[in-house]
Short mmCIF file of C-alpha atoms in Angstrom, two decimals:
data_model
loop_
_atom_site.label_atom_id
_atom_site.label_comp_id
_atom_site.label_asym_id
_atom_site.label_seq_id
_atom_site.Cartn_x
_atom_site.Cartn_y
_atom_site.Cartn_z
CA UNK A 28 93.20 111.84 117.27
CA UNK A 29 90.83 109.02 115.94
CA UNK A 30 87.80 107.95 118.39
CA UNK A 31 86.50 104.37 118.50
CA UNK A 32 83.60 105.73 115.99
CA UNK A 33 85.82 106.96 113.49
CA UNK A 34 87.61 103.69 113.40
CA UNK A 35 84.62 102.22 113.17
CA UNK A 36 83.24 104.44 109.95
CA UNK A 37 86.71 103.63 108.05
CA UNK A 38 86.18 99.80 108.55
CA UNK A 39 83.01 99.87 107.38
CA UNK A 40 84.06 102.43 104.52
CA UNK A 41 86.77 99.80 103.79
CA UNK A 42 84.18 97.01 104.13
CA UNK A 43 81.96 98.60 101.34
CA UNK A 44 84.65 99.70 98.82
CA UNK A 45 85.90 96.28 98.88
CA UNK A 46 82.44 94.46 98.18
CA UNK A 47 81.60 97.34 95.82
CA UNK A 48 85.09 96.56 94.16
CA UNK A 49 85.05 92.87 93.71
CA UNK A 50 81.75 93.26 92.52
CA UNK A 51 82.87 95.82 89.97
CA UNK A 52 86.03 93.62 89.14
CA UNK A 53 83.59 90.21 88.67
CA UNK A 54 80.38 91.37 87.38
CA UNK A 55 79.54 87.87 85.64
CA UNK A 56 79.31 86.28 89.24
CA UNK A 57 76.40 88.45 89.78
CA UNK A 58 75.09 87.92 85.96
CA UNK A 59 75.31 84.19 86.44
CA UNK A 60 73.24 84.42 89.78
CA UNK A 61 70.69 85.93 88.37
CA UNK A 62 70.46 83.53 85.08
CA UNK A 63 70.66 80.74 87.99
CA UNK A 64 67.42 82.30 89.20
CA UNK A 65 65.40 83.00 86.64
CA UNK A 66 66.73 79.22 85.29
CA UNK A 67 65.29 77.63 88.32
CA UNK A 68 61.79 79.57 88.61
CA UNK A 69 61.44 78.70 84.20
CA UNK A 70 62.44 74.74 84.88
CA UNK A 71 59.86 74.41 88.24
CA UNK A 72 56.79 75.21 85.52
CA UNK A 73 54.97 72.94 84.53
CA UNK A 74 55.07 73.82 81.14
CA UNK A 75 56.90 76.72 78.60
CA UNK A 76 55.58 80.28 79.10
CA UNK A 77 53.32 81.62 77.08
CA UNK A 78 55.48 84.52 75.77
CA UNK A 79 58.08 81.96 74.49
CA UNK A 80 55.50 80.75 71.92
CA UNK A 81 54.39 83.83 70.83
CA UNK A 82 54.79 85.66 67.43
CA UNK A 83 55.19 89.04 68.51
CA UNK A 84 58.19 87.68 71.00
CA UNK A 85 59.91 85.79 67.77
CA UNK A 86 59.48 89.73 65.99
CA UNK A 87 60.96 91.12 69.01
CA UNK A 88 63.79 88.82 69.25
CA UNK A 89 64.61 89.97 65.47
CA UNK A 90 64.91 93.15 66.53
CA UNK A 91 67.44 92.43 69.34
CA UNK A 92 69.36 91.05 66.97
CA UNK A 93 69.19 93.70 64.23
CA UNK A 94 70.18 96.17 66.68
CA UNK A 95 73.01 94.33 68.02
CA UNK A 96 74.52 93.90 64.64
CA UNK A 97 73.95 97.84 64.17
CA UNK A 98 75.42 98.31 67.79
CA UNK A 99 78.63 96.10 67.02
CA UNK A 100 79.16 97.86 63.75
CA UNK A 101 78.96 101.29 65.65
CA UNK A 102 81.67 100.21 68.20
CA UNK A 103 84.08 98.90 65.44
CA UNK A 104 83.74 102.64 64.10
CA UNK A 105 84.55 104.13 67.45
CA UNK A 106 87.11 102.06 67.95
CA UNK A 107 88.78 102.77 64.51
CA UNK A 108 88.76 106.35 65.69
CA UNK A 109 90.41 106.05 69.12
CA UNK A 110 92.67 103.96 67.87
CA UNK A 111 93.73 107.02 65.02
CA UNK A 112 93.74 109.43 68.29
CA UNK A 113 95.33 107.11 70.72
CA UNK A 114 98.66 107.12 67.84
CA UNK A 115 98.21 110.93 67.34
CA UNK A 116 98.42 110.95 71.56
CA UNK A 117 101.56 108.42 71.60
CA UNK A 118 103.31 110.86 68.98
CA UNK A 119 102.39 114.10 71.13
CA UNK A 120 103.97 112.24 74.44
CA UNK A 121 106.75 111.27 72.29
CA UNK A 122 107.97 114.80 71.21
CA UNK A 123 106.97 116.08 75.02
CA UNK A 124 109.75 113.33 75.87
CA UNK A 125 112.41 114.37 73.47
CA UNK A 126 111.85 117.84 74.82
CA UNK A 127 112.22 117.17 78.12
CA UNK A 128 115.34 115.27 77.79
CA UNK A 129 116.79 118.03 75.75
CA UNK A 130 116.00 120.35 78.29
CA UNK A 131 117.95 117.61 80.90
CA UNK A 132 120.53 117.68 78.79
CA UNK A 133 120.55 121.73 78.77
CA UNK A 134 120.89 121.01 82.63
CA UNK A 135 123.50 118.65 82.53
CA UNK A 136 126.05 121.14 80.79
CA UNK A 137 125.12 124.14 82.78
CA UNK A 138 128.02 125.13 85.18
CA UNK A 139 125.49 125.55 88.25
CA UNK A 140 127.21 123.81 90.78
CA UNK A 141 130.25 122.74 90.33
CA UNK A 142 132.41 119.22 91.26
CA UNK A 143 134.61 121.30 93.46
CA UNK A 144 131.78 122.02 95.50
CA UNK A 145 129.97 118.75 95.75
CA UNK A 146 133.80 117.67 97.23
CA UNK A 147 133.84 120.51 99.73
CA UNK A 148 130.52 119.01 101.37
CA UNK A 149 130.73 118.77 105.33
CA UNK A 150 130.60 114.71 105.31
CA UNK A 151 133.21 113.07 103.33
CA UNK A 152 131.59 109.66 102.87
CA UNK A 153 128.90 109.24 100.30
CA UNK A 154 125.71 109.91 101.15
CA UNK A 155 123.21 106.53 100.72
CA UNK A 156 120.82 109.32 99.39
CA UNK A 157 123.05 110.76 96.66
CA UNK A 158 120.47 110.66 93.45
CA UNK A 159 117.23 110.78 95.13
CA UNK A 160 115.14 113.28 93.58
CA UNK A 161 112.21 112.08 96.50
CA UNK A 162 112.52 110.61 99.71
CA UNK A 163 110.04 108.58 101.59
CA UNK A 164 110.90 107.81 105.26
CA UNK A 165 108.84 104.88 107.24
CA UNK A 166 109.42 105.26 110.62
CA UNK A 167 108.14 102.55 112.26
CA UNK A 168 108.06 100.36 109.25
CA UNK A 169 108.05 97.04 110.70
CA UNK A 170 107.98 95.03 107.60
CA UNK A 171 107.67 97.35 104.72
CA UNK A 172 104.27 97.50 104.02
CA UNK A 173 103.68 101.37 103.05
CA UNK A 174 106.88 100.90 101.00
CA UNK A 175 105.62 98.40 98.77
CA UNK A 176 102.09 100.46 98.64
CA UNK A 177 104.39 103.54 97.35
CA UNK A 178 105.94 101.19 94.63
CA UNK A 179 103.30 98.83 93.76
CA UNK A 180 99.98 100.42 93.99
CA UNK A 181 98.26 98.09 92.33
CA UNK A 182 98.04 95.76 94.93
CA UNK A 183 96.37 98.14 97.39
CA UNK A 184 93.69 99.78 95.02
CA UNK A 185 91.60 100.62 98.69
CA UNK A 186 94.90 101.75 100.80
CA UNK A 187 93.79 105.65 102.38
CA UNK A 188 97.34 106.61 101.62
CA UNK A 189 97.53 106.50 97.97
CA UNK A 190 95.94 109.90 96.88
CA UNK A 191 98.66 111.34 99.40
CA UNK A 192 102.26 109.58 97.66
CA UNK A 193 100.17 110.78 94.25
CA UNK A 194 99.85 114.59 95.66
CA UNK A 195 103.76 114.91 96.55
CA UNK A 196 105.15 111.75 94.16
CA UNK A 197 103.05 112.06 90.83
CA UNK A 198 100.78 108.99 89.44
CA UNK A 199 101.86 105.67 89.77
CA UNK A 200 101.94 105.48 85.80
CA UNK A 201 104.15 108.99 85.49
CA UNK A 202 106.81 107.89 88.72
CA UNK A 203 110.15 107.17 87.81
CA UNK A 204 110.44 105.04 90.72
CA UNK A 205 114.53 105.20 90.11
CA UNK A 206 114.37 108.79 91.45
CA UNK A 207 111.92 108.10 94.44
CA UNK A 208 113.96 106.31 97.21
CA UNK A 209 112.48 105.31 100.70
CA UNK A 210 114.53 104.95 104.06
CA UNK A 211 113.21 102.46 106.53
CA UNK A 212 113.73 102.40 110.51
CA UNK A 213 112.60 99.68 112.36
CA UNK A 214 114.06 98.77 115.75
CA UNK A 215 112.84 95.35 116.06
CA UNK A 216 115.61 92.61 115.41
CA UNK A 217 112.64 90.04 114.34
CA UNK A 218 111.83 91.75 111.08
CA UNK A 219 115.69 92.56 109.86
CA UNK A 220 115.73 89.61 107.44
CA UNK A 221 112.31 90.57 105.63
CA UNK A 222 113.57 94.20 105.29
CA UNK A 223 117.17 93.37 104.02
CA UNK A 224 115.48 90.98 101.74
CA UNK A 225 112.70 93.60 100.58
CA UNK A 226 115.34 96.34 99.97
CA UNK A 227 117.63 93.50 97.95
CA UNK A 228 114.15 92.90 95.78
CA UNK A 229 113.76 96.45 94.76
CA UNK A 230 117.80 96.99 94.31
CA UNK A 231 117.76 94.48 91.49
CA UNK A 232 115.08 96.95 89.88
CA UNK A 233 117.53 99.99 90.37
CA UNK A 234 114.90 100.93 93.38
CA UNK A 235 116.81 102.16 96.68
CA UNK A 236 115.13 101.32 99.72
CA UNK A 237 118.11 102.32 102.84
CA UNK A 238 117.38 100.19 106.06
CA UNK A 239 117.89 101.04 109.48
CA UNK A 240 117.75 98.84 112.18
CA UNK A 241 116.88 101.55 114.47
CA UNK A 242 115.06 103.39 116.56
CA UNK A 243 114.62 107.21 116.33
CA UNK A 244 114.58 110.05 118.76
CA UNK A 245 115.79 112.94 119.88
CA UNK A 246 119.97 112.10 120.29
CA UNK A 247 122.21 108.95 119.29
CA UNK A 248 121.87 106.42 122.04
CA UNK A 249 121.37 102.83 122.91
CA UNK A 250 117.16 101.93 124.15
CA UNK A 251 115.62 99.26 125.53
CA UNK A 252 113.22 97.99 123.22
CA UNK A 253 109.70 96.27 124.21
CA UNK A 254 108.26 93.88 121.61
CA UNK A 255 104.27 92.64 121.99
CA UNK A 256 101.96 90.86 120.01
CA UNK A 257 98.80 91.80 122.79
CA UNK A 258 96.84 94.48 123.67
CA UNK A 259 93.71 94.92 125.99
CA UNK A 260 93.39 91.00 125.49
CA UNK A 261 93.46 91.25 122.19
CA UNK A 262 95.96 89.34 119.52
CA UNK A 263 98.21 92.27 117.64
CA UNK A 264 100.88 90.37 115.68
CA UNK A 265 104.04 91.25 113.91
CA UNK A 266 104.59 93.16 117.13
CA UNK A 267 103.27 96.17 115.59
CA UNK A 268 102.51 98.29 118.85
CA UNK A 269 106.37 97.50 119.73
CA UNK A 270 108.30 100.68 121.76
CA UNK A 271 111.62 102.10 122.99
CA UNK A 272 111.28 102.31 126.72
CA UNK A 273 112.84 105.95 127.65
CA UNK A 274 115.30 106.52 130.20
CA UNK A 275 113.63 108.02 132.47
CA UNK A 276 111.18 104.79 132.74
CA UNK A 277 111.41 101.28 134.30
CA UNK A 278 109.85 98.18 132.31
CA UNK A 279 107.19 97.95 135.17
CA UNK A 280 106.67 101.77 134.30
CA UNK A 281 105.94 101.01 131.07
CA UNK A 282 103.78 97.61 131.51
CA UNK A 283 101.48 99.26 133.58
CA UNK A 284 101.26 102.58 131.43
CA UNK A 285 100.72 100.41 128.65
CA UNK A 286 98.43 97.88 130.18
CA UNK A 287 100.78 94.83 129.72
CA UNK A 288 101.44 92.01 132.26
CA UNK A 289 105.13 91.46 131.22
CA UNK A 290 107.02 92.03 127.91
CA UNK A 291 110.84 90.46 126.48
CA UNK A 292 113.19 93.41 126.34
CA UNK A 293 115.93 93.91 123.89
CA UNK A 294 118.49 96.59 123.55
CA UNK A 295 118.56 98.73 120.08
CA UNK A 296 120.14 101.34 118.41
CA UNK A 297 118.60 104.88 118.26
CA UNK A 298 119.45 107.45 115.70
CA UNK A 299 118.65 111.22 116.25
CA UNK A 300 116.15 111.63 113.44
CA UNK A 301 116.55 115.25 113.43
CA UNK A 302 120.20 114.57 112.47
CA UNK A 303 119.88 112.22 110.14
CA UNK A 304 117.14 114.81 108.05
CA UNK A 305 119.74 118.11 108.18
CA UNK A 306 123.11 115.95 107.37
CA UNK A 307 121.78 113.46 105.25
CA UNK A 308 118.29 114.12 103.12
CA UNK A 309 118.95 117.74 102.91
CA UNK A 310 122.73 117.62 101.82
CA UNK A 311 122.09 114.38 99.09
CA UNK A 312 123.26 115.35 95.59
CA UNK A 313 120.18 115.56 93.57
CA UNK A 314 119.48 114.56 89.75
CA UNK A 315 119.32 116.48 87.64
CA UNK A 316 115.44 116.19 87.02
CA UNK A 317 115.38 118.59 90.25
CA UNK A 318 115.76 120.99 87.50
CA UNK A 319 112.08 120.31 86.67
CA UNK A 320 110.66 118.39 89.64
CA UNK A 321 110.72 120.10 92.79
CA UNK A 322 111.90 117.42 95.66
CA UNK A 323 109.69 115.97 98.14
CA UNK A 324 110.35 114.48 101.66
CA UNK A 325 107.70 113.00 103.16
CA UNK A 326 107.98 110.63 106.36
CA UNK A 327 105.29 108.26 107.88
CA UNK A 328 105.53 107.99 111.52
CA UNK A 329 104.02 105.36 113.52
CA UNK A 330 106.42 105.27 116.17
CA UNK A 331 104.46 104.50 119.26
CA UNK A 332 104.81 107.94 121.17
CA UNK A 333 108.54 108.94 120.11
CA UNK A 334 107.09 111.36 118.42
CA UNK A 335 106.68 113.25 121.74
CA UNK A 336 111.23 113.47 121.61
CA UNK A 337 111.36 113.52 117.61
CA UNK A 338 109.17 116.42 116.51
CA UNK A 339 110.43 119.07 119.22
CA UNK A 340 113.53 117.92 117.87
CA UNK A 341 112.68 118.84 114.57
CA UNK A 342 111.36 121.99 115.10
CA UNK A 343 114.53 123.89 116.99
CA UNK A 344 117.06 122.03 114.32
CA UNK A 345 115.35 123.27 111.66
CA UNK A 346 114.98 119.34 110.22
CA UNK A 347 111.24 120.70 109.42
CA UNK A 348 112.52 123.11 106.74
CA UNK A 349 113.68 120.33 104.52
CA UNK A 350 110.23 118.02 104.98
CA UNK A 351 106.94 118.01 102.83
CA UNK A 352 104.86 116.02 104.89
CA UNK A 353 104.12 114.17 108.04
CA UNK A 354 101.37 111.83 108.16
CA UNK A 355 101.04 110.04 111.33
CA UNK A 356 99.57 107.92 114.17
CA UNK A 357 99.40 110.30 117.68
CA UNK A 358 99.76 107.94 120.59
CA UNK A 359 97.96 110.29 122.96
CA UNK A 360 95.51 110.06 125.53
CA UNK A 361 92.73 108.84 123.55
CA UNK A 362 94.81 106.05 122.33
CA UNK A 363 94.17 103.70 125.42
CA UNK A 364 97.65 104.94 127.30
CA UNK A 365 97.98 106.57 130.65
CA UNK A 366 100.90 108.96 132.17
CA UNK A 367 102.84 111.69 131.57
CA UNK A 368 103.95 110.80 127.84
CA UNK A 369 100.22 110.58 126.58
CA UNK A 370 99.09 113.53 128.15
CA UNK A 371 102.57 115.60 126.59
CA UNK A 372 101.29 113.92 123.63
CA UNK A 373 97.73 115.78 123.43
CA UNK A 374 99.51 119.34 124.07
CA UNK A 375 101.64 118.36 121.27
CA UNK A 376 99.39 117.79 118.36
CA UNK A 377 97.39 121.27 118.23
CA UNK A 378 100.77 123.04 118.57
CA UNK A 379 102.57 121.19 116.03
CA UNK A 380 99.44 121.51 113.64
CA UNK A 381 98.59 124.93 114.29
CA UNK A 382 102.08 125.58 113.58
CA UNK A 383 102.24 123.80 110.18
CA UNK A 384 98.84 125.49 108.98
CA UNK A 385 100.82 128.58 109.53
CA UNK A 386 103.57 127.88 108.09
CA UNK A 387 100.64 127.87 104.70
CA UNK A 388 98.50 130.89 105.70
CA UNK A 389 101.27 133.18 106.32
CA UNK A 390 102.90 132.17 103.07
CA UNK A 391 106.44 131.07 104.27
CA UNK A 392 109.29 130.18 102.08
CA UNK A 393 109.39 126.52 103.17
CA UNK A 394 105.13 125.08 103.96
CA UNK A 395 104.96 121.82 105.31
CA UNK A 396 102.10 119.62 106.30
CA UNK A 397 101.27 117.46 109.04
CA UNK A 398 98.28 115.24 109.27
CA UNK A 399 96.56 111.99 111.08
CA UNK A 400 97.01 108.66 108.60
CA UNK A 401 97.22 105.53 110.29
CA UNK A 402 97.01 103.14 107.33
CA UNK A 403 96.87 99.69 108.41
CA UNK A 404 95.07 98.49 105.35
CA UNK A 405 96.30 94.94 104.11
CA UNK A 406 98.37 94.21 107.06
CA UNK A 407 96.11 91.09 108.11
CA UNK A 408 95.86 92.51 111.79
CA UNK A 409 93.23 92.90 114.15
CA UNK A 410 90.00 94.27 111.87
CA UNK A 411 91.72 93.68 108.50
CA UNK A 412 92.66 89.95 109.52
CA UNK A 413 90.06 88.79 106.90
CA UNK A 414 91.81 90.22 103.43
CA UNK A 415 95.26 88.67 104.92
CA UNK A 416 98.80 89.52 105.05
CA UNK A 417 99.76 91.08 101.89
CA UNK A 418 103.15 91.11 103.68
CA UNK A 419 103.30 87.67 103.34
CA UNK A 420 100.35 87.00 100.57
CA UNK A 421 103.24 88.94 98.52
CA UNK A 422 106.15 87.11 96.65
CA UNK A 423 109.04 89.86 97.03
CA UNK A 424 108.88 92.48 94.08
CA UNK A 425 111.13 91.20 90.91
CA UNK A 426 111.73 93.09 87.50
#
């Protein structure tokens, strides 16, 4: 549950690694204001230094230059050397390759599960998983963005979520981002096309990214869906702090519970995520690199106070047994709501977090993790407006 203050300290945090990273990235900028300095305080004298015309600077200048020469030389030697370990490295990785594919192939040919048994499984159409050594779930994804942080790092060097897809998903450089597929919800009609057209973009790379234009709770129904680009008077965009209104709640309910004046509604689908983790992510065939990586689930949830139907949900179907990690946004009390949903919200999270640092301590045969991680890095909303859009900065993803 994030306070005003700590929202405050990661801004600034982000603030500072960004200056201290450009900086970094383009040190002649600051090289070339100081030359521009200490060019404009030698041209306003009236005449040249004394230092310049002395002997003992012309001797010391000679010296700069002898040991740069000596310098230069000892760097060519160095990097003569790395360059003799860097091919005794390559030809280490190399045979750590051929064994590891020969130890896949071992795999391949052992008679652990059998065809006969893949047929027998309880759903007889193919499972979109089917191959997917990890899964990543955005729920909530409105227009990708933490997908394209999983597969293209690079772009997000300052993004708080990184060291958590390297924890369960490897380093960026060691993925094999064939075997890492990602499953988008979003039940907001107005972002289908960028979705569709991000998944198509990573398809062409042999990437699967499965879209749902859906909502998730706790059974298979039909919602009414409230888009907004406001809140508290202030601008939002992409509708990002969009929500399902619930049965049991009118739209005037909702506006006033949610301090809005009025909002469009739309009706969506809504998919029982509890479901959807038991019948589809647990029962996917996996590769057969499961032989030597273990599988990770891991969802992101920013799904504007579902979470109070979803994660109940979870936890009497078992769907928590087959998940990694959680990392979420908690739309409780503190989060500038009112009413009954909020205040279910705040019982929720010590219960649900408690119960997943016990599911550690005690030593269980299936540990998972839940945590706080509202990453809105790069999005070009509200306090990040000045860095842009990278949803939009960024051409879609080619090979």
């Amino acid at each position: 549950m994030s306070s005003d203050l700590d929202i405050v300290f990661r801004y600034l945090e982000f603030v500072f690694r960004w200056f201290v990273g450009w900086l970094t990235s383009s040190p002649h900028i600051l090289v070339i204001l100081l030359l521009t300095v200490a060019s404009w305080r030698f041209l306003t004298k009236p005449g040249p230094p004394p230092i310049l015309t002395s002997a003992r600077t012309s001797l010391l200048l000679l010296v700069v230059i002898v040991l740069g020469i000596v310098w230069d030389r000892r760097m060519e030697v160095e990097v003569g050397e790395l360059k003799e370990k860097l091919v005794v490295a390559e030809w280490k990785i190399n045979q750590g390759v051929e064994h590891r594919l020969e130890l896949l192939s071992k795999l391949e040919k052992a008679d652990v599960k059998t065809i006969d048994n893949n047929e027998s499984a309880a759903y007889d159409e193919e499972n979109p998983l089917d191959g997917c050594l990890h899964v990543f779930i955005d729920l909530g994804s409105n227009r990708g963005l933490q997908i394209r942080k999983l597969y293209e790092p690079h772009y997000f060097p300052l993004s708080p979520v990184l060291p958590l897809y390297q924890r369960f998903f490897g380093k960026p450089e060691n993925r094999k981002l064939q075997e890492i597929c990602s499953v988008a919800f979003e039940p907001n009609p107005k972002h289908a096309e960028h979705l569709n057209n991000l998944a198509a973009s990573y398809a062409s790379c042999g990437i699967k990214v499965v879209v749902y234009m859906a909502g998730v709770g706790h059974k298979n129904s039909k919602s009414k869906f409230a888009p907004f680009n406001s809140l508290l008077g202030s601008e939002v965009g992409h509708d990002t702090s969009a929500r399902l209104i619930h049965d049991d709640e009118s739209v005037k309910q909702y506006t006033e519970s949610h301090f809005h004046d009025t909002v469009d509604v739309v009706e969506v689908d809504v998919v029982r995520f509890a479901t959807f983790i038991t019948d589809v992510v647990a029962k996917r065939k996996l590769p057969t690199s499961a032989g030597v990586h273990i599988p990770r689930v891991v969802i992101k949830a920013d799904i504007e106070g579902a979470e109070l139907k979803i994660i109940p949900d979870m936890v009497v179907t078992g769907a928590l047994s087959h998940v990694d990690n959680i990392h979420m946004e908690w739309h409780d009390v503190s989060h500038y709501r009112k009413g009954r949903e909020p205040e279910m919200i705040s019982k929720l999270v010590p219960a649900i977090t408690t119960l997943a640092e016990l599911s550690i301590s005690e030593g269980l045969e299936h540990k998972f993790e839940i945590e706080e991680m509202d990453d809105e890095t790069y999005c070009g909303l509200l306090i990040y407006k000045p860095w842009g859009d990278y949803s939009q900065i960024l051409p879609m993803p080619t090979c």
